[in-house]
mmCIF file of C-alpha atoms and ligand atoms in Angstrom:
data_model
loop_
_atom_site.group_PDB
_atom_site.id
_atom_site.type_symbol
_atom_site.label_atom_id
_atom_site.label_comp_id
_atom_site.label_asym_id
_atom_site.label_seq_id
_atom_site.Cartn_x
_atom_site.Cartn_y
_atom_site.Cartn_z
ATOM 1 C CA UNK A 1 6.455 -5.774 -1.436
ATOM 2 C CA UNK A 2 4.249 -6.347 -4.617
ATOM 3 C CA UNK A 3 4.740 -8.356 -7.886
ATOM 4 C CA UNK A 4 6.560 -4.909 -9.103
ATOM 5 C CA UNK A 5 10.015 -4.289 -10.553
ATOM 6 C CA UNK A 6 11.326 -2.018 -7.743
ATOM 7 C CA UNK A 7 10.108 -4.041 -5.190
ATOM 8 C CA UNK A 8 11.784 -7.189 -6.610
ATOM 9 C CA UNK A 9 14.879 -5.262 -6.853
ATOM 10 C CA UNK A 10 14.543 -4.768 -2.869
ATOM 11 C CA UNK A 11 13.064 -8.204 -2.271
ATOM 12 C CA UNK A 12 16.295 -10.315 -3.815
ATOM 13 C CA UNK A 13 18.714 -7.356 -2.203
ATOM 14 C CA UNK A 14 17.058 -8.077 1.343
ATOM 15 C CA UNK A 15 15.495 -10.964 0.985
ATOM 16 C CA UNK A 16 16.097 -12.326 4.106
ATOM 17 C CA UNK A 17 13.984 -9.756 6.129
ATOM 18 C CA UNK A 18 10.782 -10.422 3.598
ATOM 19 C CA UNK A 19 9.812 -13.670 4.912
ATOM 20 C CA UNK A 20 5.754 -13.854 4.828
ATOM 21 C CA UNK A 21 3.966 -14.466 1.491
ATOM 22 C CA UNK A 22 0.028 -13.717 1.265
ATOM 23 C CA UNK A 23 -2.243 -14.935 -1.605
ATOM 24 C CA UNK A 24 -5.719 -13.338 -2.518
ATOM 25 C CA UNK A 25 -7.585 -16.283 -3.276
ATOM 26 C CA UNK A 26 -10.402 -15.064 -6.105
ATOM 27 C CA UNK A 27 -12.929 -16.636 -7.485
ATOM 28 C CA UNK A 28 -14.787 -16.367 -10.635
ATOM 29 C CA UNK A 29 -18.680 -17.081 -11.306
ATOM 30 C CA UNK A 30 -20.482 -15.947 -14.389
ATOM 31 C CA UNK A 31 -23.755 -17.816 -14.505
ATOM 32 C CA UNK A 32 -26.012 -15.394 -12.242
ATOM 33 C CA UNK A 33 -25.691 -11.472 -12.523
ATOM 34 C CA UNK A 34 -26.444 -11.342 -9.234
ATOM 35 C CA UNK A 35 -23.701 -13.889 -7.820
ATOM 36 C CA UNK A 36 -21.175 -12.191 -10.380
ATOM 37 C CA UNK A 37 -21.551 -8.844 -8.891
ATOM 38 C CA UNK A 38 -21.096 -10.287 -5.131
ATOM 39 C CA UNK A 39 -18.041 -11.987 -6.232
ATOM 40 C CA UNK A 40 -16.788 -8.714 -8.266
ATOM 41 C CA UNK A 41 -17.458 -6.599 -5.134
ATOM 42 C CA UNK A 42 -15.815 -9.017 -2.594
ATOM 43 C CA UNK A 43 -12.780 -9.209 -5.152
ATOM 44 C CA UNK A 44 -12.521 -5.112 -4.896
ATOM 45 C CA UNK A 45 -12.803 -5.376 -1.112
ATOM 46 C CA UNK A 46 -10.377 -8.293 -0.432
ATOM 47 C CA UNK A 47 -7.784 -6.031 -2.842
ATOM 48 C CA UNK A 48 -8.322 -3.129 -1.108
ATOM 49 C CA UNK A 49 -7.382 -4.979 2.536
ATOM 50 C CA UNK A 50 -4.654 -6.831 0.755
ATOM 51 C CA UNK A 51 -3.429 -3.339 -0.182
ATOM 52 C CA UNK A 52 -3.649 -2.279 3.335
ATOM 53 C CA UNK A 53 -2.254 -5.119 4.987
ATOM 54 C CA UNK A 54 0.630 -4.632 2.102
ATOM 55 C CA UNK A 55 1.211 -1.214 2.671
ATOM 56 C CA UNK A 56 1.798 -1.124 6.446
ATOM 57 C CA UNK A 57 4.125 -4.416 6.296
ATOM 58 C CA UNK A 58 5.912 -3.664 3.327
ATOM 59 C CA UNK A 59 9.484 -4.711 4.454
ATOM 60 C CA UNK A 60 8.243 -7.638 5.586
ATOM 61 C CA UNK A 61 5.170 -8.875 3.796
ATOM 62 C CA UNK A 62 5.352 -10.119 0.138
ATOM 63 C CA UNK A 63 2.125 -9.469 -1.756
ATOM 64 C CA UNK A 64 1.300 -11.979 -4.563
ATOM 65 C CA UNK A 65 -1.139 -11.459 -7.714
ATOM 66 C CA UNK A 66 -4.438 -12.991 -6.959
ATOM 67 C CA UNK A 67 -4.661 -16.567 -7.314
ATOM 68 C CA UNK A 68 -8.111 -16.519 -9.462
ATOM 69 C CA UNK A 69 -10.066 -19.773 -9.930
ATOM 70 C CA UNK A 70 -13.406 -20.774 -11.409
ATOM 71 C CA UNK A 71 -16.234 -20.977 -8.141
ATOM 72 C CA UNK A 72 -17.676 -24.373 -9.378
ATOM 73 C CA UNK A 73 -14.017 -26.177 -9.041
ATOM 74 C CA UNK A 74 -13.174 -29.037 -7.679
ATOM 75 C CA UNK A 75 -11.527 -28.044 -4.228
ATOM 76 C CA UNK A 76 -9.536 -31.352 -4.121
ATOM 77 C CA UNK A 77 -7.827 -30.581 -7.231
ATOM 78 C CA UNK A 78 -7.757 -26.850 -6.888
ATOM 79 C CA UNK A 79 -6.109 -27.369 -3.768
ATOM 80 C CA UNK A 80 -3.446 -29.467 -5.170
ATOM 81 C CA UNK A 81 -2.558 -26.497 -7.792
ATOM 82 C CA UNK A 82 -2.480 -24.070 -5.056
ATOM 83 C CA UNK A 83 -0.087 -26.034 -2.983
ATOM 84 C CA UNK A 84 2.100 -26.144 -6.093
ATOM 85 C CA UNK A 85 2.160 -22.830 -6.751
ATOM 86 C CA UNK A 86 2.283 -21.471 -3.102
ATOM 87 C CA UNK A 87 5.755 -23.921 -3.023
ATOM 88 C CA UNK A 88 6.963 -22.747 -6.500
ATOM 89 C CA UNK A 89 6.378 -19.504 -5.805
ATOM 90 C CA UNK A 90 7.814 -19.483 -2.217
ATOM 91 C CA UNK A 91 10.690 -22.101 -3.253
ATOM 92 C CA UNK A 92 11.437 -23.137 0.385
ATOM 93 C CA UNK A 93 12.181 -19.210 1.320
ATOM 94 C CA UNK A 94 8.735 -18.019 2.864
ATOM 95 C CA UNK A 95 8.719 -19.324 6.409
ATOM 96 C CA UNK A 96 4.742 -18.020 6.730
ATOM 97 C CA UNK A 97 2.213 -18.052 3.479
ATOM 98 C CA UNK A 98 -0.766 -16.639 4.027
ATOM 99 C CA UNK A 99 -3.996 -17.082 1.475
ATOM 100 C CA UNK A 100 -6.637 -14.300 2.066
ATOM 101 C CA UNK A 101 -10.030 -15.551 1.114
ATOM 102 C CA UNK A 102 -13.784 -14.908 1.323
ATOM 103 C CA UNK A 103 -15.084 -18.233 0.031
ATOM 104 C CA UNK A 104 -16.040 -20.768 2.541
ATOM 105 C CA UNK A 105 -15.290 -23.656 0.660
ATOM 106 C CA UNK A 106 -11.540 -23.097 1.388
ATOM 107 C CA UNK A 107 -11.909 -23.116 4.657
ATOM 108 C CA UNK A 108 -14.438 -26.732 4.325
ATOM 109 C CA UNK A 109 -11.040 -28.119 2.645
ATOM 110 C CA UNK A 110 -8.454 -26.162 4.714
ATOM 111 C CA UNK A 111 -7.132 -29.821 5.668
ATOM 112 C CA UNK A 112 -5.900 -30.236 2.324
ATOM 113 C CA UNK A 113 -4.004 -26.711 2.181
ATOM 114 C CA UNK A 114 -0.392 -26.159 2.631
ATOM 115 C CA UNK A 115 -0.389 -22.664 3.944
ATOM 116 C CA UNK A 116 -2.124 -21.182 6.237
ATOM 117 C CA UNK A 117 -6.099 -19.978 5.369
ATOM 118 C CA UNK A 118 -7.669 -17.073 6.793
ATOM 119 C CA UNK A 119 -11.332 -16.875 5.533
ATOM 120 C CA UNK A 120 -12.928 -13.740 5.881
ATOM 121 C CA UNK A 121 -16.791 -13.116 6.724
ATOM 122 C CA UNK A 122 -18.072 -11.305 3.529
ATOM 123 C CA UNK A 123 -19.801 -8.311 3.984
ATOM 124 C CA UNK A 124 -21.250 -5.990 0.779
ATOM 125 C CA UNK A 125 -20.125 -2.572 0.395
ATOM 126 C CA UNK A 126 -21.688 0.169 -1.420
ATOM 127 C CA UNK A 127 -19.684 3.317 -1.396
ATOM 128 C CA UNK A 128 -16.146 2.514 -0.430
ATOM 129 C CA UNK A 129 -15.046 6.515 0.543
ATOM 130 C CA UNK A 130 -17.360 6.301 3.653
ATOM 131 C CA UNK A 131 -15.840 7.084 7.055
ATOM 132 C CA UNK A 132 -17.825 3.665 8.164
ATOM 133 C CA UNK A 133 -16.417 1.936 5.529
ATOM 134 C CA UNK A 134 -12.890 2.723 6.578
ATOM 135 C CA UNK A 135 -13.100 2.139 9.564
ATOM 136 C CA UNK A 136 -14.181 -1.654 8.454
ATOM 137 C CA UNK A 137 -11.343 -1.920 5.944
ATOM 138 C CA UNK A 138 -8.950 -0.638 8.769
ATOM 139 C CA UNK A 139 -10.275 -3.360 11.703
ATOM 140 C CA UNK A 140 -10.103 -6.225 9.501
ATOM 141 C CA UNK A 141 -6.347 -5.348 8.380
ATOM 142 C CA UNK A 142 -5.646 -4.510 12.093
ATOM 143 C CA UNK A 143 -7.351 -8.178 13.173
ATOM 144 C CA UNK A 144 -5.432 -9.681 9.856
ATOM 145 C CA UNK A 145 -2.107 -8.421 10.793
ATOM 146 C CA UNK A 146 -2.271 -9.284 14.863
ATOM 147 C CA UNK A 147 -3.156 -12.739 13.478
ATOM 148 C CA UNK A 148 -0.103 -12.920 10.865
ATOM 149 C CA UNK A 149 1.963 -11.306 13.695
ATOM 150 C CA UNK A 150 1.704 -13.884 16.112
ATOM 151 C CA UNK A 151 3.644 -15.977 13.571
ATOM 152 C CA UNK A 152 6.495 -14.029 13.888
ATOM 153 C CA UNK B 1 25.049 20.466 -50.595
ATOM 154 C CA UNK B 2 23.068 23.182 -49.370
ATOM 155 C CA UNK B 3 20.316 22.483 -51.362
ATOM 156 C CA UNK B 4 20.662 18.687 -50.719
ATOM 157 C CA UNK B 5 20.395 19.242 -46.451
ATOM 158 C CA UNK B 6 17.122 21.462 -46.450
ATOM 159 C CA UNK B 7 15.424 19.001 -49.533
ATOM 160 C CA UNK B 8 12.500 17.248 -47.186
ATOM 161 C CA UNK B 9 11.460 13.953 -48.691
ATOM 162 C CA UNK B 10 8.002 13.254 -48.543
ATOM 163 C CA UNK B 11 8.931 10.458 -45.583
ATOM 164 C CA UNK B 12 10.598 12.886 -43.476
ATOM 165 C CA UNK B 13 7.402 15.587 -44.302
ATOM 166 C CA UNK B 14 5.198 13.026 -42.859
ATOM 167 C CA UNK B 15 7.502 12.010 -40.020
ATOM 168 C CA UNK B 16 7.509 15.446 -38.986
ATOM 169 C CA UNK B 17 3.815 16.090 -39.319
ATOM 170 C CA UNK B 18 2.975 12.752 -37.778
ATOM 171 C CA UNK B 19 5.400 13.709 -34.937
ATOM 172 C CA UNK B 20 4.105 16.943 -34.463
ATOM 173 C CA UNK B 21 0.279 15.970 -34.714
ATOM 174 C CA UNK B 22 1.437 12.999 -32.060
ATOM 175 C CA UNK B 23 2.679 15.230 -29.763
ATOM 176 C CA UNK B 24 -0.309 17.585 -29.301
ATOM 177 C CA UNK B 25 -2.476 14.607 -28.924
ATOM 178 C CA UNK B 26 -0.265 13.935 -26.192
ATOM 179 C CA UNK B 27 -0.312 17.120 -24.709
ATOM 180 C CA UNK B 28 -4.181 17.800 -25.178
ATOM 181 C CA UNK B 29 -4.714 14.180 -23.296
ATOM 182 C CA UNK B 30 -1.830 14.934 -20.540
ATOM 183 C CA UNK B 31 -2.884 18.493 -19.807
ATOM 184 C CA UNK B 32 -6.405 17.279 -18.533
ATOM 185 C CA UNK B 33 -4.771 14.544 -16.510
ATOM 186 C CA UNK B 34 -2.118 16.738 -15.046
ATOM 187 C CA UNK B 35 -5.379 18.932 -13.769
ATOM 188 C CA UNK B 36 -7.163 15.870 -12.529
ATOM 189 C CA UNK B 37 -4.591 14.729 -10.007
ATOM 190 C CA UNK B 38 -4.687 18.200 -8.269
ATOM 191 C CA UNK B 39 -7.730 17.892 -6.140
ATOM 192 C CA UNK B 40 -9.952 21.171 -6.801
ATOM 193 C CA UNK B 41 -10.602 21.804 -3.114
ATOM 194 C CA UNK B 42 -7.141 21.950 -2.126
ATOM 195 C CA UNK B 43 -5.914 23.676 -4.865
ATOM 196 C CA UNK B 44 -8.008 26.810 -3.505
ATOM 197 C CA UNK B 45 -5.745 26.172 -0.806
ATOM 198 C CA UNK B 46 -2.855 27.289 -2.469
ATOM 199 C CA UNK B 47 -0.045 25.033 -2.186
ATOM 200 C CA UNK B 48 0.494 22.326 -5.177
ATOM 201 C CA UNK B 49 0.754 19.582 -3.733
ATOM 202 C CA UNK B 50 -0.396 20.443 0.077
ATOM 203 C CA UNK B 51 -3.501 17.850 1.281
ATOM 204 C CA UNK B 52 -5.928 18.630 3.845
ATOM 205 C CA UNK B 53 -5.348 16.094 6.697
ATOM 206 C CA UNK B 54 -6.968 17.189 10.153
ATOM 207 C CA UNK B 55 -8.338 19.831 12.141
ATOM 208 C CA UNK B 56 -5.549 21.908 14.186
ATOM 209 C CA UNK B 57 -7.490 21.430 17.210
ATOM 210 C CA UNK B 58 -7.533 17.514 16.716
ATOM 211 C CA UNK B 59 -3.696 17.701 17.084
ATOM 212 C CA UNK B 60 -2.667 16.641 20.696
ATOM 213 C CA UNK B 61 0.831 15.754 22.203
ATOM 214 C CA UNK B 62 0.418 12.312 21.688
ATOM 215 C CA UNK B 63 0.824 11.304 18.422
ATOM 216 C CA UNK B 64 -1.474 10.066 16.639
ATOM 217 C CA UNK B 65 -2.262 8.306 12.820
ATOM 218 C CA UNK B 66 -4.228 10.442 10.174
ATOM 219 C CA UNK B 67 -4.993 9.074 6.773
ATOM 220 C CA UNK B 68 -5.550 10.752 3.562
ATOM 221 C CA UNK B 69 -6.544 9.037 0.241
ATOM 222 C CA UNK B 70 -5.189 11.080 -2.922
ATOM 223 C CA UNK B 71 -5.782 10.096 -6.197
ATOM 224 C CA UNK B 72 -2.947 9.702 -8.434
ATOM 225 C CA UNK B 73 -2.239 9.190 -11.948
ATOM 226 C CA UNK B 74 0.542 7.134 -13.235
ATOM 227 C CA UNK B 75 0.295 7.437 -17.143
ATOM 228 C CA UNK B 76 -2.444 5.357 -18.055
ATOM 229 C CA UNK B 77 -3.518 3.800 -14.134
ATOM 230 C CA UNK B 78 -5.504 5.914 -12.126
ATOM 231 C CA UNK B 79 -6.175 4.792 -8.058
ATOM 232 C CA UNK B 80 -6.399 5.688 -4.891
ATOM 233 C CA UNK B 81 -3.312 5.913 -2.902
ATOM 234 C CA UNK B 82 -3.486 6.401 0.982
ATOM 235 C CA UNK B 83 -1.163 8.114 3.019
ATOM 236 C CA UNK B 84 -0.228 8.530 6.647
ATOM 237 C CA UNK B 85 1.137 10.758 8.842
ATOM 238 C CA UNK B 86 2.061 10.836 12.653
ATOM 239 C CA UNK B 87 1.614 13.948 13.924
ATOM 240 C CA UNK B 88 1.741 15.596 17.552
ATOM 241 C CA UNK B 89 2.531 19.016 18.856
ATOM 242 C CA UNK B 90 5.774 19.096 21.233
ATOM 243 C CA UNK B 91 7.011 20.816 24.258
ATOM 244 C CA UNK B 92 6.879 24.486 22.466
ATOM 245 C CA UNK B 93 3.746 23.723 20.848
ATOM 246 C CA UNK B 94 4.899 23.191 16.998
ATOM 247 C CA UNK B 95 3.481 20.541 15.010
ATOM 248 C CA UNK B 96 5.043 18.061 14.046
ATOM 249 C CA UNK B 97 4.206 15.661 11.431
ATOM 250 C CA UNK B 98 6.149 12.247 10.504
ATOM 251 C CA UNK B 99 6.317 9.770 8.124
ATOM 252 C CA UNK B 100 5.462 6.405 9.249
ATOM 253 C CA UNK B 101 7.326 5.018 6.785
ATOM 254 C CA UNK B 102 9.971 2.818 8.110
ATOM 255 C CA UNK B 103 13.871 3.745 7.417
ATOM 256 C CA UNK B 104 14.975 -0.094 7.224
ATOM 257 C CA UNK B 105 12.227 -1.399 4.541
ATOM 258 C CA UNK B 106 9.187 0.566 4.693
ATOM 259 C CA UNK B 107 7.058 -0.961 7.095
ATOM 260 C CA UNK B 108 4.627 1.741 8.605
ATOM 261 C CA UNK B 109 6.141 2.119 12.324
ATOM 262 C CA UNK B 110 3.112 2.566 15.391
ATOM 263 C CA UNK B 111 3.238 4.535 17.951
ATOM 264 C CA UNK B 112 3.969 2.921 21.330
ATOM 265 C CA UNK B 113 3.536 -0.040 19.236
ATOM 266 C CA UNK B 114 5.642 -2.253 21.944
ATOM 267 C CA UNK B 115 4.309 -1.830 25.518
ATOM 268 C CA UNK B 116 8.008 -2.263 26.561
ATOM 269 C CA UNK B 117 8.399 1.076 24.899
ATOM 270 C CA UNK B 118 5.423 3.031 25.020
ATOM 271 C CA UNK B 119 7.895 6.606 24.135
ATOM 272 C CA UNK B 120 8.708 5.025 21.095
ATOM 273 C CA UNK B 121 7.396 4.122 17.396
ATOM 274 C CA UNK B 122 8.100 0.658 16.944
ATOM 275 C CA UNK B 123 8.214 -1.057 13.238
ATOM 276 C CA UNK B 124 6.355 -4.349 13.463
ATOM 277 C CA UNK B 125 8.826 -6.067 10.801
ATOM 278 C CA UNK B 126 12.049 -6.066 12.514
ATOM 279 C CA UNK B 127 11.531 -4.476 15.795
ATOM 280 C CA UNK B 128 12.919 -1.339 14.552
ATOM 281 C CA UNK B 129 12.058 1.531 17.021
ATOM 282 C CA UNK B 130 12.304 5.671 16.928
ATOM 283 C CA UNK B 131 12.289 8.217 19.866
ATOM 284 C CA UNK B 132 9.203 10.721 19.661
ATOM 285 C CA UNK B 133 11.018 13.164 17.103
ATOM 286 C CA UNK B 134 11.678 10.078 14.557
ATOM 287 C CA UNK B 135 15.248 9.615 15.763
ATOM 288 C CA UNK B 136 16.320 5.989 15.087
ATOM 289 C CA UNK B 137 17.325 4.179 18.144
ATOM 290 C CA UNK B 138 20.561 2.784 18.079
ATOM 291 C CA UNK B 139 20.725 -0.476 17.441
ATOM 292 C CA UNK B 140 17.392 -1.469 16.413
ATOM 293 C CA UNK B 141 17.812 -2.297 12.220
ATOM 294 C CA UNK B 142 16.867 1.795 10.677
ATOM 295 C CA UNK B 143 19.868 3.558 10.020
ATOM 296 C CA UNK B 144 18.202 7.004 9.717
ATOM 297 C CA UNK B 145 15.483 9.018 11.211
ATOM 298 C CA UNK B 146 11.446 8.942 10.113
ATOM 299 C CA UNK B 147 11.104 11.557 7.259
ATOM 300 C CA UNK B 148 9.113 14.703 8.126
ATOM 301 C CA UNK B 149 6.188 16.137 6.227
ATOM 302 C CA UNK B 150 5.969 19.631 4.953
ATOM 303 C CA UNK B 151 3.407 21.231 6.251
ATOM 304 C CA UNK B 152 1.165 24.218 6.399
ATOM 305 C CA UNK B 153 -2.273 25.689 8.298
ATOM 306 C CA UNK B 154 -4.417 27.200 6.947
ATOM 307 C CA UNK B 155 -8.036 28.598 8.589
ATOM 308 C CA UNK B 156 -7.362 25.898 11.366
ATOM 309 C CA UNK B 157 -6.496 22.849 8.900
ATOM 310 C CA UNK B 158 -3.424 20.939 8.952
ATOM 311 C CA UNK B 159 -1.862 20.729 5.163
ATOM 312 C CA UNK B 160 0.499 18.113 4.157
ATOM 313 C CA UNK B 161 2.666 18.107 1.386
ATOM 314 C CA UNK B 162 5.754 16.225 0.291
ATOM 315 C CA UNK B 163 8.369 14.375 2.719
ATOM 316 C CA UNK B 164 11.870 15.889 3.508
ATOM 317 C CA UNK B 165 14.450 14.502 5.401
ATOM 318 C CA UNK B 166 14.368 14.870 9.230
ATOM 319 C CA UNK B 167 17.041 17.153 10.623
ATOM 320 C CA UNK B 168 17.201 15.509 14.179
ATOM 321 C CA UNK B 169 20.642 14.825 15.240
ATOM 322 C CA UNK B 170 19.942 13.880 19.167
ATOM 323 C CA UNK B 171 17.494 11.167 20.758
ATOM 324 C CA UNK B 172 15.807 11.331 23.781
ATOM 325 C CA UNK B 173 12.125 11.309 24.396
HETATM 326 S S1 FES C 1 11.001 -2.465 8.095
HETATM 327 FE FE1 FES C 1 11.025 -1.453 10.004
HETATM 328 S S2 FES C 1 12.486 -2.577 11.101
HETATM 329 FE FE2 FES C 1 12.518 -3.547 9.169
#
């Protein structure tokens, strides 16, 4: 299910088979070209696996916009927002949230973090229509959702 | 009177005009898009809405997952949407190709996706399951069968088009 009209029709109609929320965490940078266009490309690649993992696990998985945050933050204090909104957003119905990120520094303050964190190893990717490429995309989805399934 | 109904103010005149200018825009913009989201390759092909997916001699009794990517265009949003089908050839050697999209709440169902049924597809969400020809099994949460693609060959590649509803009645493997 996505942040989309029709699928929040289904979602409060059968709610209670849509019990896992995940949260692409993505963060922002603007003071190096060259660190803006890593972050950029890892944004496109974590949507694109997002996507994935969303499209195979529809009728169960809940797909939240992007939670998008400024790189140089605090993590003590963006941590504290994020645990709001992961518990507004989930208001005690989500039995498993799940934030997707590729920044480290989430996973130095997982401690602090509500929901569960999986951190991703960041790779960069040129051409996304390769055959190599998809076969990437399609193992880390594949290791992403054995991981989120063993919460079930 | 007569006079009064076919008198055009000079609002209405430019209503009209505007209307009618706005409309061609329209077209002239959708007509290119329209052309866009039919893949030039496959429209040589023939069919309108028929995607290449795999090589006939790929195809095997045991199902297996293909993916396509097609890009579509929803007004104003263009991406990349990808599809899947399971397909397999059965006992009289006809292809077969299935949705995997779930019947309960769209899940994408695996084949042999539980080892404790490894004739099945099994939906990871709810433990829905299907027999081989997309058959729900009884009393697992899907209340109908696993929607078929249409399909076509064509110089040894499989073609898949739109999804139809499955005509199985019975089970079994
Ligand atoms: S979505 Fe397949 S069993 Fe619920």
């Amino acid at each position: 299910m996505r942040w989309k009209k029709k699928d929040l029709e289904m979602f409060f109609q059968s709610k209670e088979f849509i019990d896992t929320l995940c949260i692409p965490l993505i963060p922002l940078d603007l003071q190096t070209e060259s660190e803006a266009i890593k972050l950029a490309d890892q944004n496109t690649s974590l949507q694109i696996i997002s996507d994935e993992l969303e499209r195979n696990y529809t009728g169960r998985i809940m797909l939240s916009p992007a939670y998008t945050y400024i790189r140089s933050t605090n993590y003590e204090s963006e941590s504290a927002i994020l645990n709001q909104w992961t518990s507004m957003l989930s208001y005690d119905h989500f039995k498993h949230i799940f934030l997707l990120t590729y920044d480290v520094n989430w996973k130095k303050h997982e401690r602090l973090l509500d929901s569960n964190l999986i951190w991703l190893t960041a790779t960069t990717i040129d051409d996304y229509q390769t055959d190599q490429t998809k076969k990437w995309i399609n193992e880390q989805v594949t290791q992403i959702s054995e991981l989120i399934r063993s919460f079930w | 009177m007569s006079e009064k109904k076919q008198q055009v103010s000079r609002r209405q005149f430019l209503n009209y005009s505007l209307t009618g200018v706005g409309g061609f825009m329209a077209a002239s913009m959708l007509a290119p898009m329209v052309r866009f989201a039919i893949d030039p390759v496959l429209q040589a092909a023939g069919g309108e809405d028929m995607h290449a997916v795999v090589d006939v001699s790929e195809i095997t009794e045991e199902p297996q997952r293909f993916d396509w990517t097609v890009e579509q265009v929803d007004a104003w949003y263009t991406s990349d949407v990808t599809h899947s089908a399971w397909v397999y050839k059965d006992e009289n050697d006809e292809i077969v190709a299935l949705s995997p999209t779930c019947k309960h709440l769209g899940c994408a169902v695996n084949w042999a996706g539980n080892p404790d049924y490894p004739d099945q597809f099994f939906c990871p969400c709810h433990d829905g399951r299907y027999y081989k020809n997309g058959l729900n099994v009884p009393d697992t949460p899907p209340n109908a069968a696993l929607d078929l693609f249409e399909f076509e060959v064509k110089d040894g590649t499989l073609y898949l088009g739109n999804v139809k509803e499955n005509p199985v009645q019975e089970g079994g493997a």
